[in-house]
mmCIF file of C-alpha atoms in Angstrom:
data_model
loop_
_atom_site.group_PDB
_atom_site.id
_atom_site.type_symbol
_atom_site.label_atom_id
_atom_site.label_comp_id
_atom_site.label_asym_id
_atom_site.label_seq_id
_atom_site.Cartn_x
_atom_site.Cartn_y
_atom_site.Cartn_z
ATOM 1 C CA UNK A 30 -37.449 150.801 -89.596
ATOM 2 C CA UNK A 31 -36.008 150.588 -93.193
ATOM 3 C CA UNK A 32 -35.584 147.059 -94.049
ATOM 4 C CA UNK A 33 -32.086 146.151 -96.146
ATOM 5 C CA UNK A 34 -31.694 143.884 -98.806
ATOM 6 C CA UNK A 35 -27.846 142.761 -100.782
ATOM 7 C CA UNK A 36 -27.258 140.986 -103.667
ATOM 8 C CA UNK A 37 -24.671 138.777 -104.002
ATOM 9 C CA UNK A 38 -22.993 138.572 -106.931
ATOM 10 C CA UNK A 39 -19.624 137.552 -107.978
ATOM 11 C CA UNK A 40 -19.300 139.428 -111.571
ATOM 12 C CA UNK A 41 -21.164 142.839 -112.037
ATOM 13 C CA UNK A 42 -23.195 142.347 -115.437
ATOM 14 C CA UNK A 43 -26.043 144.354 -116.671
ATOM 15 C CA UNK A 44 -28.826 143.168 -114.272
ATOM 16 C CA UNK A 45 -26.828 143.837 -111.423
ATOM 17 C CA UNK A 46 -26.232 147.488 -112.465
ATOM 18 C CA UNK A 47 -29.817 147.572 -113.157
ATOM 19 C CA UNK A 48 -31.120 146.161 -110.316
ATOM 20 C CA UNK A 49 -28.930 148.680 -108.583
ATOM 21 C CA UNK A 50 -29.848 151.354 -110.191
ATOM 22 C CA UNK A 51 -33.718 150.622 -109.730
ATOM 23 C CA UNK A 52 -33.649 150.020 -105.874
ATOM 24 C CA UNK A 53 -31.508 153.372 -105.765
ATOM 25 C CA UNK A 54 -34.601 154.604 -107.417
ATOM 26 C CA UNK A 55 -37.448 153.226 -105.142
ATOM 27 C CA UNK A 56 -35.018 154.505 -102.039
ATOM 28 C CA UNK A 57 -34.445 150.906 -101.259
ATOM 29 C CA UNK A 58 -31.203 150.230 -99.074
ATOM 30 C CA UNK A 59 -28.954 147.835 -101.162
ATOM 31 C CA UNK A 60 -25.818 146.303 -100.658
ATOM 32 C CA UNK A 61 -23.660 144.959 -103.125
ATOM 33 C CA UNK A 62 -21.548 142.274 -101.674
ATOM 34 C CA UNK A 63 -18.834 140.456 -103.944
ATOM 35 C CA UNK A 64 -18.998 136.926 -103.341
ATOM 36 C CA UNK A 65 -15.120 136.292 -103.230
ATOM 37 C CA UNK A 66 -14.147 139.120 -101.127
ATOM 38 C CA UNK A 67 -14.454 137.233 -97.483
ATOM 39 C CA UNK A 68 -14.032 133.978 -96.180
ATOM 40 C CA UNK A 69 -16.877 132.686 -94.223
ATOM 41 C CA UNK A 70 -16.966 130.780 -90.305
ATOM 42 C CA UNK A 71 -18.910 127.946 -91.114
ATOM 43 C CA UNK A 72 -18.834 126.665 -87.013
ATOM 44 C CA UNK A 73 -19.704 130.213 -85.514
ATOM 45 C CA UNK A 74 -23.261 131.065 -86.698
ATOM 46 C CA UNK A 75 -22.882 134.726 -85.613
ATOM 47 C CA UNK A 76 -19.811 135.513 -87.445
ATOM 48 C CA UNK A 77 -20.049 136.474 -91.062
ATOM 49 C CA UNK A 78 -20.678 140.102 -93.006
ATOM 50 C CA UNK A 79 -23.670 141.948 -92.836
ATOM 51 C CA UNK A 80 -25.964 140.748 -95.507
ATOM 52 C CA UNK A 81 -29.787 143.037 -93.867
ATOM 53 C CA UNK A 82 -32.453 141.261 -94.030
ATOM 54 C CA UNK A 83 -33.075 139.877 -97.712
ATOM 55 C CA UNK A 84 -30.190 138.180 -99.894
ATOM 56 C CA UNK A 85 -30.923 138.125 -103.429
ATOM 57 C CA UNK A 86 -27.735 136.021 -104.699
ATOM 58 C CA UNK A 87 -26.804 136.300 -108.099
ATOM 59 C CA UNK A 88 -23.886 134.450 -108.705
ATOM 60 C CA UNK A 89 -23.022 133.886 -112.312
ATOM 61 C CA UNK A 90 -21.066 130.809 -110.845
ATOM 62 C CA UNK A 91 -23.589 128.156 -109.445
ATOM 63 C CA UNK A 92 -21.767 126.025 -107.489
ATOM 64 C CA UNK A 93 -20.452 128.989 -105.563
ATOM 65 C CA UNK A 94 -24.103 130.693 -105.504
ATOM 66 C CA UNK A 95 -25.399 127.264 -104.206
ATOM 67 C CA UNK A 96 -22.778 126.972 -101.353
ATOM 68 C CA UNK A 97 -23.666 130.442 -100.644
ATOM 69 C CA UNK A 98 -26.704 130.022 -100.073
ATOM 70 C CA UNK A 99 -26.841 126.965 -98.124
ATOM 71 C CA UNK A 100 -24.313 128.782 -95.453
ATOM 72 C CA UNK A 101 -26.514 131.999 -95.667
ATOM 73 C CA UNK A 102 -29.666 129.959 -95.316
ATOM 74 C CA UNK A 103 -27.722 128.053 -92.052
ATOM 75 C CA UNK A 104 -26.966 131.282 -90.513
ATOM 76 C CA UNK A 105 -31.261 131.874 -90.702
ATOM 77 C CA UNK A 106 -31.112 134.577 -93.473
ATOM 78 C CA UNK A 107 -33.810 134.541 -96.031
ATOM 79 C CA UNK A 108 -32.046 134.049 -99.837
ATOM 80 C CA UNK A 109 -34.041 134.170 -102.679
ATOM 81 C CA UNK A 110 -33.800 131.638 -104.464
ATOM 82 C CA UNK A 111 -33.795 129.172 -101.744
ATOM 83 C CA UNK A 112 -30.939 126.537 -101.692
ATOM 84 C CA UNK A 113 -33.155 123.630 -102.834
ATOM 85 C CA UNK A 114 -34.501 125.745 -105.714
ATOM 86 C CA UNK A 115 -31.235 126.767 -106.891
ATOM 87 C CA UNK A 116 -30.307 123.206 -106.536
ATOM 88 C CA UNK A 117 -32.858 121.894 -108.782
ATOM 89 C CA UNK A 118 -32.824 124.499 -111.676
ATOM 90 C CA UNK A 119 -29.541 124.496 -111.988
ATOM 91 C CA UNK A 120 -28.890 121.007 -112.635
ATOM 92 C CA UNK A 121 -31.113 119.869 -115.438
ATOM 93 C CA UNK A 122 -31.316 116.161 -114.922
ATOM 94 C CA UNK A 123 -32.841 116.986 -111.044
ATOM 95 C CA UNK A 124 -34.967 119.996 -113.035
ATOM 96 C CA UNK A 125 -36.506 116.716 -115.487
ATOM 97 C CA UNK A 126 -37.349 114.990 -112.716
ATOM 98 C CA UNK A 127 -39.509 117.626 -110.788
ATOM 99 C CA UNK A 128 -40.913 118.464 -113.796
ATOM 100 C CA UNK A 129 -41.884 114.708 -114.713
ATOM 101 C CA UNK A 130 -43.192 114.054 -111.166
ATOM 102 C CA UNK A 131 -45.189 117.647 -111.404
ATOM 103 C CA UNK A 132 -46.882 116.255 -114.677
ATOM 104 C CA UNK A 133 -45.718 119.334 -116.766
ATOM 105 C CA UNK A 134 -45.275 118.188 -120.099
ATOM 106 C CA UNK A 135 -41.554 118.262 -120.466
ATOM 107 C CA UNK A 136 -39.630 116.519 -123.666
ATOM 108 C CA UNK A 137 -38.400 112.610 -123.439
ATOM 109 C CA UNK A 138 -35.058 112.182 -121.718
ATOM 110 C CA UNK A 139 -33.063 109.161 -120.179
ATOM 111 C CA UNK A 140 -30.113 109.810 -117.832
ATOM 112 C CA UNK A 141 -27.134 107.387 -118.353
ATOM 113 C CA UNK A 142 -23.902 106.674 -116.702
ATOM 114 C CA UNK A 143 -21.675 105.067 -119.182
ATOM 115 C CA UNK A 144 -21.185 105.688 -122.629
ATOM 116 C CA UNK A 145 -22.356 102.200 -123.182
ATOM 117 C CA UNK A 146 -26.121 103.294 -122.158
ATOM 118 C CA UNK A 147 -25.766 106.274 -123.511
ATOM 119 C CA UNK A 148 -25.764 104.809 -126.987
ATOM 120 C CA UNK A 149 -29.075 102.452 -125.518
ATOM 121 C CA UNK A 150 -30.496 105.782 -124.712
ATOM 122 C CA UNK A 151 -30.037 107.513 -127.585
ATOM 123 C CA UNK A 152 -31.344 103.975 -129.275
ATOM 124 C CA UNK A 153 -34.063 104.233 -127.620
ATOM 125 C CA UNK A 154 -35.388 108.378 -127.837
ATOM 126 C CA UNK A 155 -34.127 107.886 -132.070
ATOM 127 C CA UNK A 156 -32.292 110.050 -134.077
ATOM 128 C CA UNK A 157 -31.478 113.205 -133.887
ATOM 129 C CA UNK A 158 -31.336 113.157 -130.167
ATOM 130 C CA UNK A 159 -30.097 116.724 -128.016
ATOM 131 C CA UNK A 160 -27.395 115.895 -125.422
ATOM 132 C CA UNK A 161 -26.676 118.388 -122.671
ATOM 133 C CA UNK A 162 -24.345 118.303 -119.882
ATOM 134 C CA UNK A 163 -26.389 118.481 -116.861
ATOM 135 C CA UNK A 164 -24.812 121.700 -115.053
ATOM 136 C CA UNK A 165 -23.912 124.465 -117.765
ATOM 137 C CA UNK A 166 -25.795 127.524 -119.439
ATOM 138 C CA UNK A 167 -25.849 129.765 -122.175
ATOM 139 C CA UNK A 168 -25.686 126.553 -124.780
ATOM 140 C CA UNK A 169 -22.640 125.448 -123.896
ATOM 141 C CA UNK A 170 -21.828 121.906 -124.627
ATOM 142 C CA UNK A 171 -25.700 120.886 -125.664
ATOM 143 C CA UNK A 172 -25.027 118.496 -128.671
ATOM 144 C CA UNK A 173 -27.356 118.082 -131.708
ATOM 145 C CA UNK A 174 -26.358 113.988 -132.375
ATOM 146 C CA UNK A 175 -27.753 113.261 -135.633
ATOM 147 C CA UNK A 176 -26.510 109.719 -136.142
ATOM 148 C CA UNK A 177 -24.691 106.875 -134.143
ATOM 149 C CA UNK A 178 -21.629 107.806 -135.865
ATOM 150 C CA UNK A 179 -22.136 111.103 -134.497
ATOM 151 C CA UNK A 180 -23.131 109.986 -131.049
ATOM 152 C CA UNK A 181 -19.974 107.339 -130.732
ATOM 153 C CA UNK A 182 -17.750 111.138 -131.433
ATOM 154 C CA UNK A 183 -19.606 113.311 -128.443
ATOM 155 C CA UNK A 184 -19.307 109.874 -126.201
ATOM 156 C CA UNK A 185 -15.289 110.027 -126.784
ATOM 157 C CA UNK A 186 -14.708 113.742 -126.292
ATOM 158 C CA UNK A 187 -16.866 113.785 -123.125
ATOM 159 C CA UNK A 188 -15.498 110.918 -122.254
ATOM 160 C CA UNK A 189 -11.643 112.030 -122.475
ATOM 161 C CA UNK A 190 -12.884 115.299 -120.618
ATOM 162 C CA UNK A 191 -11.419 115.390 -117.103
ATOM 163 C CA UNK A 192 -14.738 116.563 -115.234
ATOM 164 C CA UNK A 193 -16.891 113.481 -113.496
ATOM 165 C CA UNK A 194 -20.160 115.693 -113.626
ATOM 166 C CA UNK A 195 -19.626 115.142 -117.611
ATOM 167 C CA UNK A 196 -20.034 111.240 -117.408
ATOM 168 C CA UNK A 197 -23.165 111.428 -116.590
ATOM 169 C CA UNK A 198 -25.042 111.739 -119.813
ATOM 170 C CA UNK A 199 -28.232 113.771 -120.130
ATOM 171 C CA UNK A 200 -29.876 112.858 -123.792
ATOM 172 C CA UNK A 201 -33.269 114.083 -124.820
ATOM 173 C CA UNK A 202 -35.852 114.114 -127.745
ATOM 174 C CA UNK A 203 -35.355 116.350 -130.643
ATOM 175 C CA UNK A 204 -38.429 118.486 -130.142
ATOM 176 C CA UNK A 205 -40.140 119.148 -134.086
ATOM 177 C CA UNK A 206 -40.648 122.932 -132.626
ATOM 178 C CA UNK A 207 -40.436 126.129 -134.630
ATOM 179 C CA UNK A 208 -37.026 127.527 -134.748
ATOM 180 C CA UNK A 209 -37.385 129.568 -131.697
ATOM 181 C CA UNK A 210 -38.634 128.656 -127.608
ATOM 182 C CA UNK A 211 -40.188 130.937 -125.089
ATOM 183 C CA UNK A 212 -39.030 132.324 -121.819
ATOM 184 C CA UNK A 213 -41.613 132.991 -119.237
ATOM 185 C CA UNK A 214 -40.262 135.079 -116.345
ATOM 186 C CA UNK A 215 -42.902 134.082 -113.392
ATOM 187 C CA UNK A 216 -42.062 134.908 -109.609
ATOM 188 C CA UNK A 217 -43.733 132.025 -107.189
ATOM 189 C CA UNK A 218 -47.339 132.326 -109.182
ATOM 190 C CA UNK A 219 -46.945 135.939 -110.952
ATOM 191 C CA UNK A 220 -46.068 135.641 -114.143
ATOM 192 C CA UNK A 221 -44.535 138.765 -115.149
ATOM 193 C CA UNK A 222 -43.555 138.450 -118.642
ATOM 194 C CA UNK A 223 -42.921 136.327 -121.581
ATOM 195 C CA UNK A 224 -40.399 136.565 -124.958
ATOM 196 C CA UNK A 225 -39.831 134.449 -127.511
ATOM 197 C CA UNK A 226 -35.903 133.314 -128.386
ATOM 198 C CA UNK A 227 -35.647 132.814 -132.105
ATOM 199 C CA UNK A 228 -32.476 130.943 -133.028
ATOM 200 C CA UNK A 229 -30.024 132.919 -135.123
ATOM 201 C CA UNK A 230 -29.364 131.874 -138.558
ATOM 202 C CA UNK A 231 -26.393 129.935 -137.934
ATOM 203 C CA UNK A 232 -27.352 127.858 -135.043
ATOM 204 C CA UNK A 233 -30.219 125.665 -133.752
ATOM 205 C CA UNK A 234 -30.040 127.140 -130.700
ATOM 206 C CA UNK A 235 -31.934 129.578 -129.268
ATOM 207 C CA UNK A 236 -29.759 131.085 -126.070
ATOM 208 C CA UNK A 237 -29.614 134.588 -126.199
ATOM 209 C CA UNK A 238 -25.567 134.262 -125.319
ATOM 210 C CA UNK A 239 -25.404 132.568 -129.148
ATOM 211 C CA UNK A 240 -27.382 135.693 -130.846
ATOM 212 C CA UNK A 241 -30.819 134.606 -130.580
ATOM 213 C CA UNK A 242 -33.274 136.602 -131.191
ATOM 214 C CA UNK A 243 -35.690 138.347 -129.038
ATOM 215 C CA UNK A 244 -39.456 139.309 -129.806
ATOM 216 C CA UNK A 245 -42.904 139.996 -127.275
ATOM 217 C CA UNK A 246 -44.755 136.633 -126.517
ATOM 218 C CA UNK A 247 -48.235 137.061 -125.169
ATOM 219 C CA UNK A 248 -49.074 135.000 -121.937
ATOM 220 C CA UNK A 249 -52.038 132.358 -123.121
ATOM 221 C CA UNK A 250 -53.738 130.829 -120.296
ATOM 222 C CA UNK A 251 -51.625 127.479 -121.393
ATOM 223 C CA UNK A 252 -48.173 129.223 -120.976
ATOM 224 C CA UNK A 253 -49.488 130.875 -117.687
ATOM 225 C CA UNK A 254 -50.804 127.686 -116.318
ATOM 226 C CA UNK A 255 -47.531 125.865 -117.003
ATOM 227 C CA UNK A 256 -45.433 128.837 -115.675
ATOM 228 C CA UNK A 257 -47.213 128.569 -112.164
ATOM 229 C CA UNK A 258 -46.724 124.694 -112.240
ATOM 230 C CA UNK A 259 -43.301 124.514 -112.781
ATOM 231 C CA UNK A 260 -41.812 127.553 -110.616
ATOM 232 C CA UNK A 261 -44.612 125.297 -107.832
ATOM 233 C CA UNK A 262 -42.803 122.254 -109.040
ATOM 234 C CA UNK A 263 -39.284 123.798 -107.930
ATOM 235 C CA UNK A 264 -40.220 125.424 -104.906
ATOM 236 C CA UNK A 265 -40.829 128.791 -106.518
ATOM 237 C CA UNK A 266 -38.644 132.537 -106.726
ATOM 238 C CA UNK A 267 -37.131 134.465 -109.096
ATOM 239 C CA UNK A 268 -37.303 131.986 -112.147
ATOM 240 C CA UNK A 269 -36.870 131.864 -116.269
ATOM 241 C CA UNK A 270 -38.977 128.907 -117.562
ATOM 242 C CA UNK A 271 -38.038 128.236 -120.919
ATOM 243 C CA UNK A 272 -40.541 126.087 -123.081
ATOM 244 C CA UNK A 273 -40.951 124.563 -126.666
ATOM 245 C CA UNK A 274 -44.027 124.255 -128.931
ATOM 246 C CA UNK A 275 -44.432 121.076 -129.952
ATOM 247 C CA UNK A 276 -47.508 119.227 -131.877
ATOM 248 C CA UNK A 277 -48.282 118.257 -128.358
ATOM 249 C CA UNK A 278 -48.482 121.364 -127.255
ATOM 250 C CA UNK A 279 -46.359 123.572 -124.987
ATOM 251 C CA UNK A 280 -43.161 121.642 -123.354
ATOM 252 C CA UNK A 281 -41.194 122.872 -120.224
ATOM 253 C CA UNK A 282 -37.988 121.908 -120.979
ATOM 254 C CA UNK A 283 -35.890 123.581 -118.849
ATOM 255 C CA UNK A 284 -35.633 126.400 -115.758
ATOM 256 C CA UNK A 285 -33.063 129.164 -114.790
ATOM 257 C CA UNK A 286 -32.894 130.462 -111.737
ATOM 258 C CA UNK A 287 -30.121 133.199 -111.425
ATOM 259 C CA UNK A 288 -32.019 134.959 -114.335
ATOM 260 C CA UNK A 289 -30.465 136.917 -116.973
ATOM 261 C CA UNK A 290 -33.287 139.349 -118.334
ATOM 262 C CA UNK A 291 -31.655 141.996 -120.461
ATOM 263 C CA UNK A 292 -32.964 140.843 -123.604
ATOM 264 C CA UNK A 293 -36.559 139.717 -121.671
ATOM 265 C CA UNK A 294 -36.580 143.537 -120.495
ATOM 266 C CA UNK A 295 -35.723 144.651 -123.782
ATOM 267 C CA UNK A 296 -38.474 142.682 -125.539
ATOM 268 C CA UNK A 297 -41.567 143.118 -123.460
ATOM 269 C CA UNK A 298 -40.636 146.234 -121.974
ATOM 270 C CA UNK A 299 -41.862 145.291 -118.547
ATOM 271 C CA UNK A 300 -39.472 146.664 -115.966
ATOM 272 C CA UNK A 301 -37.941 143.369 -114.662
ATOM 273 C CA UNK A 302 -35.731 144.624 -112.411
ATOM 274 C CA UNK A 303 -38.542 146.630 -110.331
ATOM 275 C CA UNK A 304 -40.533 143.226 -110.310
ATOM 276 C CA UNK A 305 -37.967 141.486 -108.973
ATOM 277 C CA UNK A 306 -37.133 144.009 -106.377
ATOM 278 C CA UNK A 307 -41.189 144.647 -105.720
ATOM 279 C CA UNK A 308 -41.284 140.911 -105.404
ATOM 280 C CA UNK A 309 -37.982 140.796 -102.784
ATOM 281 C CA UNK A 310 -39.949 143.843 -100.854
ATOM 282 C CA UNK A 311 -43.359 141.870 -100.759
ATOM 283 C CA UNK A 312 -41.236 139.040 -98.823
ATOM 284 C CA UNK A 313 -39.639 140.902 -96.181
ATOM 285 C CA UNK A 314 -43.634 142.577 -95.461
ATOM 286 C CA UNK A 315 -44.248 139.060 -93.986
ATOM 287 C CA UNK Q 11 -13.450 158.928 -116.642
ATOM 288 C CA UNK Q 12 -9.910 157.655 -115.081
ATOM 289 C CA UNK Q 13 -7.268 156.426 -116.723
ATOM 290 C CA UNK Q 14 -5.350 153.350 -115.874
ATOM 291 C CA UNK Q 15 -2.578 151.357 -117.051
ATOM 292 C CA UNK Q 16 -3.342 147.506 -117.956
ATOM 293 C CA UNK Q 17 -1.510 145.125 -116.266
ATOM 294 C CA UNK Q 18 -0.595 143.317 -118.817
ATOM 295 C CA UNK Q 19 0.581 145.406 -121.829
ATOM 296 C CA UNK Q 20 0.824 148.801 -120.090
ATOM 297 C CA UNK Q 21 -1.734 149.952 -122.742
ATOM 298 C CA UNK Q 22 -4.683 152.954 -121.182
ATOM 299 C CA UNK Q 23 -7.586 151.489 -120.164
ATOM 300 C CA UNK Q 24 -10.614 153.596 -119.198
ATOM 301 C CA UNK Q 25 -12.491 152.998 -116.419
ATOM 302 C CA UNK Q 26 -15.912 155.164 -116.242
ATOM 303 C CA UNK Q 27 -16.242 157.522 -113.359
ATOM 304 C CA UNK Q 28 -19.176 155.042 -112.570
ATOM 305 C CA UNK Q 29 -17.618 152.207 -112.294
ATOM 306 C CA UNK Q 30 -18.861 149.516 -109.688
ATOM 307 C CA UNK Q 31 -16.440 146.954 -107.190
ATOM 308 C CA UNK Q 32 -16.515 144.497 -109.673
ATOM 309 C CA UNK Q 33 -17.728 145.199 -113.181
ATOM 310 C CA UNK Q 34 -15.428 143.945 -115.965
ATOM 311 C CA UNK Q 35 -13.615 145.861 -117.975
ATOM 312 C CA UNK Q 36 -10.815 145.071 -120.787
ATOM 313 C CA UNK Q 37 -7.658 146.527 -122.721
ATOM 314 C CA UNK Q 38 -8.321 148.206 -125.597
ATOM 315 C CA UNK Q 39 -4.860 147.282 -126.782
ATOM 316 C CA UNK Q 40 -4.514 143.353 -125.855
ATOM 317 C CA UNK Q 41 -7.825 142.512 -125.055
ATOM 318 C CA UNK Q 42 -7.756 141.229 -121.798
ATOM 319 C CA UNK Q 43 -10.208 141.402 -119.237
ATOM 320 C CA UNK Q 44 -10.199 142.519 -115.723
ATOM 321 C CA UNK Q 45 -12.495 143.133 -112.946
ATOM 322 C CA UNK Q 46 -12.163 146.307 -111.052
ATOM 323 C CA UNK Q 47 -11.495 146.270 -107.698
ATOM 324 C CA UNK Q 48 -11.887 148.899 -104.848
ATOM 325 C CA UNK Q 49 -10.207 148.914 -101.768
ATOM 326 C CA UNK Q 50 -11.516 150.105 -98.211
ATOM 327 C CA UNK Q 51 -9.691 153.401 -99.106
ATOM 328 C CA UNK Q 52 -12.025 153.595 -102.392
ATOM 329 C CA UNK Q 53 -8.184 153.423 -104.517
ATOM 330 C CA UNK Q 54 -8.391 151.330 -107.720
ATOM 331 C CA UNK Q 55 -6.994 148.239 -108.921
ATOM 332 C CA UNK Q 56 -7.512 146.148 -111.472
ATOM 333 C CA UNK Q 57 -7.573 142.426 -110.842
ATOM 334 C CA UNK Q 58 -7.230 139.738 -113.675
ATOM 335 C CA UNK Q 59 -10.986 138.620 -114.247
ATOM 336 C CA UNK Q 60 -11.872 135.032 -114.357
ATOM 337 C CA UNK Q 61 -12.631 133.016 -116.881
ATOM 338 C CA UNK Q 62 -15.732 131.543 -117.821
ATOM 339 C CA UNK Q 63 -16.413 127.871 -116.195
ATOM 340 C CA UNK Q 64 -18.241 125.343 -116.963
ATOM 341 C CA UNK Q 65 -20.696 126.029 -114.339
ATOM 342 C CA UNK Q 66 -21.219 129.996 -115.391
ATOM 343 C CA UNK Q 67 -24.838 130.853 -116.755
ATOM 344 C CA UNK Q 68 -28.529 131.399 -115.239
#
């Protein structure tokens, strides 16, 4: 019997046409199910749309691809990634700690919960110091503090921001790195590719979404090594692990798991898409 | 290619014979964006698209 697989999505961007287009390819029945086209019975398990037997959710929003899942996973379908891994990756201080309790090198960063010990944090890592909001992508919001002065001006605006997840500050280590960071796409213990993200001239950053750079990055045994222990560390699945070279070596500092991999695809010229759908078919063999 | 008529200034947008339920599109003339919607009949519409949250990204 042909097995089915959907993806859930709730805005059609280039990987979902892709991955599409791919499983069209390899004859591989697909659904494509928006996300905010049907409410959902949460107290009658066998009353929802029909999803076969593999959900690969792709929500660019992840508190509704989180909720998602955790209904989907309720009503026994398989999701990939799993509710807790979503939940972890996509909140960076609960990504730090797995990381930290996985002993994968990862920078030096406090979590505080006033603006008070934010400034003791910040005290405490030195100057400059990165603050990030702890749910968020693409850049948005991660601060370069250079100064107290500096600091004291983030600390008001988030503060004056009406969003609660914002209070809780996030602040980590300026890594010394070259300007760029890698992304290792890995699935469970495969490591399938990995890029480097070289900041564009006008920003520090090095997301993609702010005109990074992309470029081949070959996989050393240390960025393999690390790959495997942090997608272990998170439970595994479809995962980006983005790391830093340091003087210390190679840092994990943080991991995606609804992956964008346009530019990774573009770079290495491995056939993400495929992998992930090989990957998804692999699963639903067991 | 089909032609349709934005919402919001009347101006032509063009929506590509392969467009998925879905995909974003925008005006050429006003530069909004929309996200094109199917209905059970396969007819067309386009629906305002959201806007990027705080919680968007990977």
């Amino acid at each position: 019997m042909q097995r089915s697989l959907s993806i859930l999505y709730d805005r059609v961007r280039w990987e979902e046409k892709t991955l599409l287009e791919k499983a069209k390819e390899k004859r591989i029945n697909v659904k494509l199910i928006d996300a905010k086209s049907f409410p959902i019975n949460l107290t009658n398990v066998n009353s929802f749309e029909d999803f076969g037997d593999y959900v690969i959710q792709r929500c660019v929003g992840y508190f509704r691809g989180l909720h998602l899942t955790a209904i989907l996973e309720a009503k026994n379908l398989s999701v990939v990634n799993s509710f807790q891994t979503s939940l972890i990756c996509g909140n960076k201080l609960l990504t730090t700690l797995h990381l930290a309790k996985a002993n994968i090198p990862t920078p030096k960063t406090y979590a505080a919960f006033s603006t008070e010990s934010a400034l003791d944090a910040l005290s405490e890592i030195g100057y400059p110091a990165i603050s990030k909001p702890i749910i968020g992508s693409w850049g948005r919001l991660i601060s370069l503090i250079r100064d107290r002065n500096g600091a004291e001006t983030v600390l008001e605006h988030r503060e004056m921001m009406n969003n609660s997840l914002l209070k809780i500050y996030y602040i980590q280590e300026m890594v010394r790195r070259p300007p760029r960071d890698i992304r290792i796409i890995v699935m469970d213990e495969n490591v399938v590719t990995a890029i480097y993200r070289s900041s564009s001239s006008n920003s520090w950053r090095t997301n993609v979404a702010l005109g990074a750079k992309v470029s081949p990055c070959r996989v050393n045994d240390e960025i393999r090594d690390l790959a495997i222990r942090a997608s272990n560390a998170v439970g595994g699945g479809i995962l980006a692990v983005d790391a830093m070279e340091s003087k210390e070596g190679i840092l994990v500092h943080e991991i995606n798991s609804t992956i964008e991999f346009k530019g990774a695809s573009s770079a290495s010229k491995v056939d993400i898409a495929e992998e992930i759908l090989d990957y998804v078919l692999q699963k639903l063999k067991r | 290619m089909v032609d349709c008529k934005c919402p919001e200034c009347d101006g032509d947008v063009d929506i590509p014979d392969d467009a998925l339920d879905g995909e974003i599109v925008s005006c050429p003339d006003c530069g909004e964006e929309f996200e094109i919607s199917f209905n059970e009949k396969k007819e067309l519409s386009l629906k305002k698209a959201e806007v990027v949250a705080e919680d968007w990204g990977e």
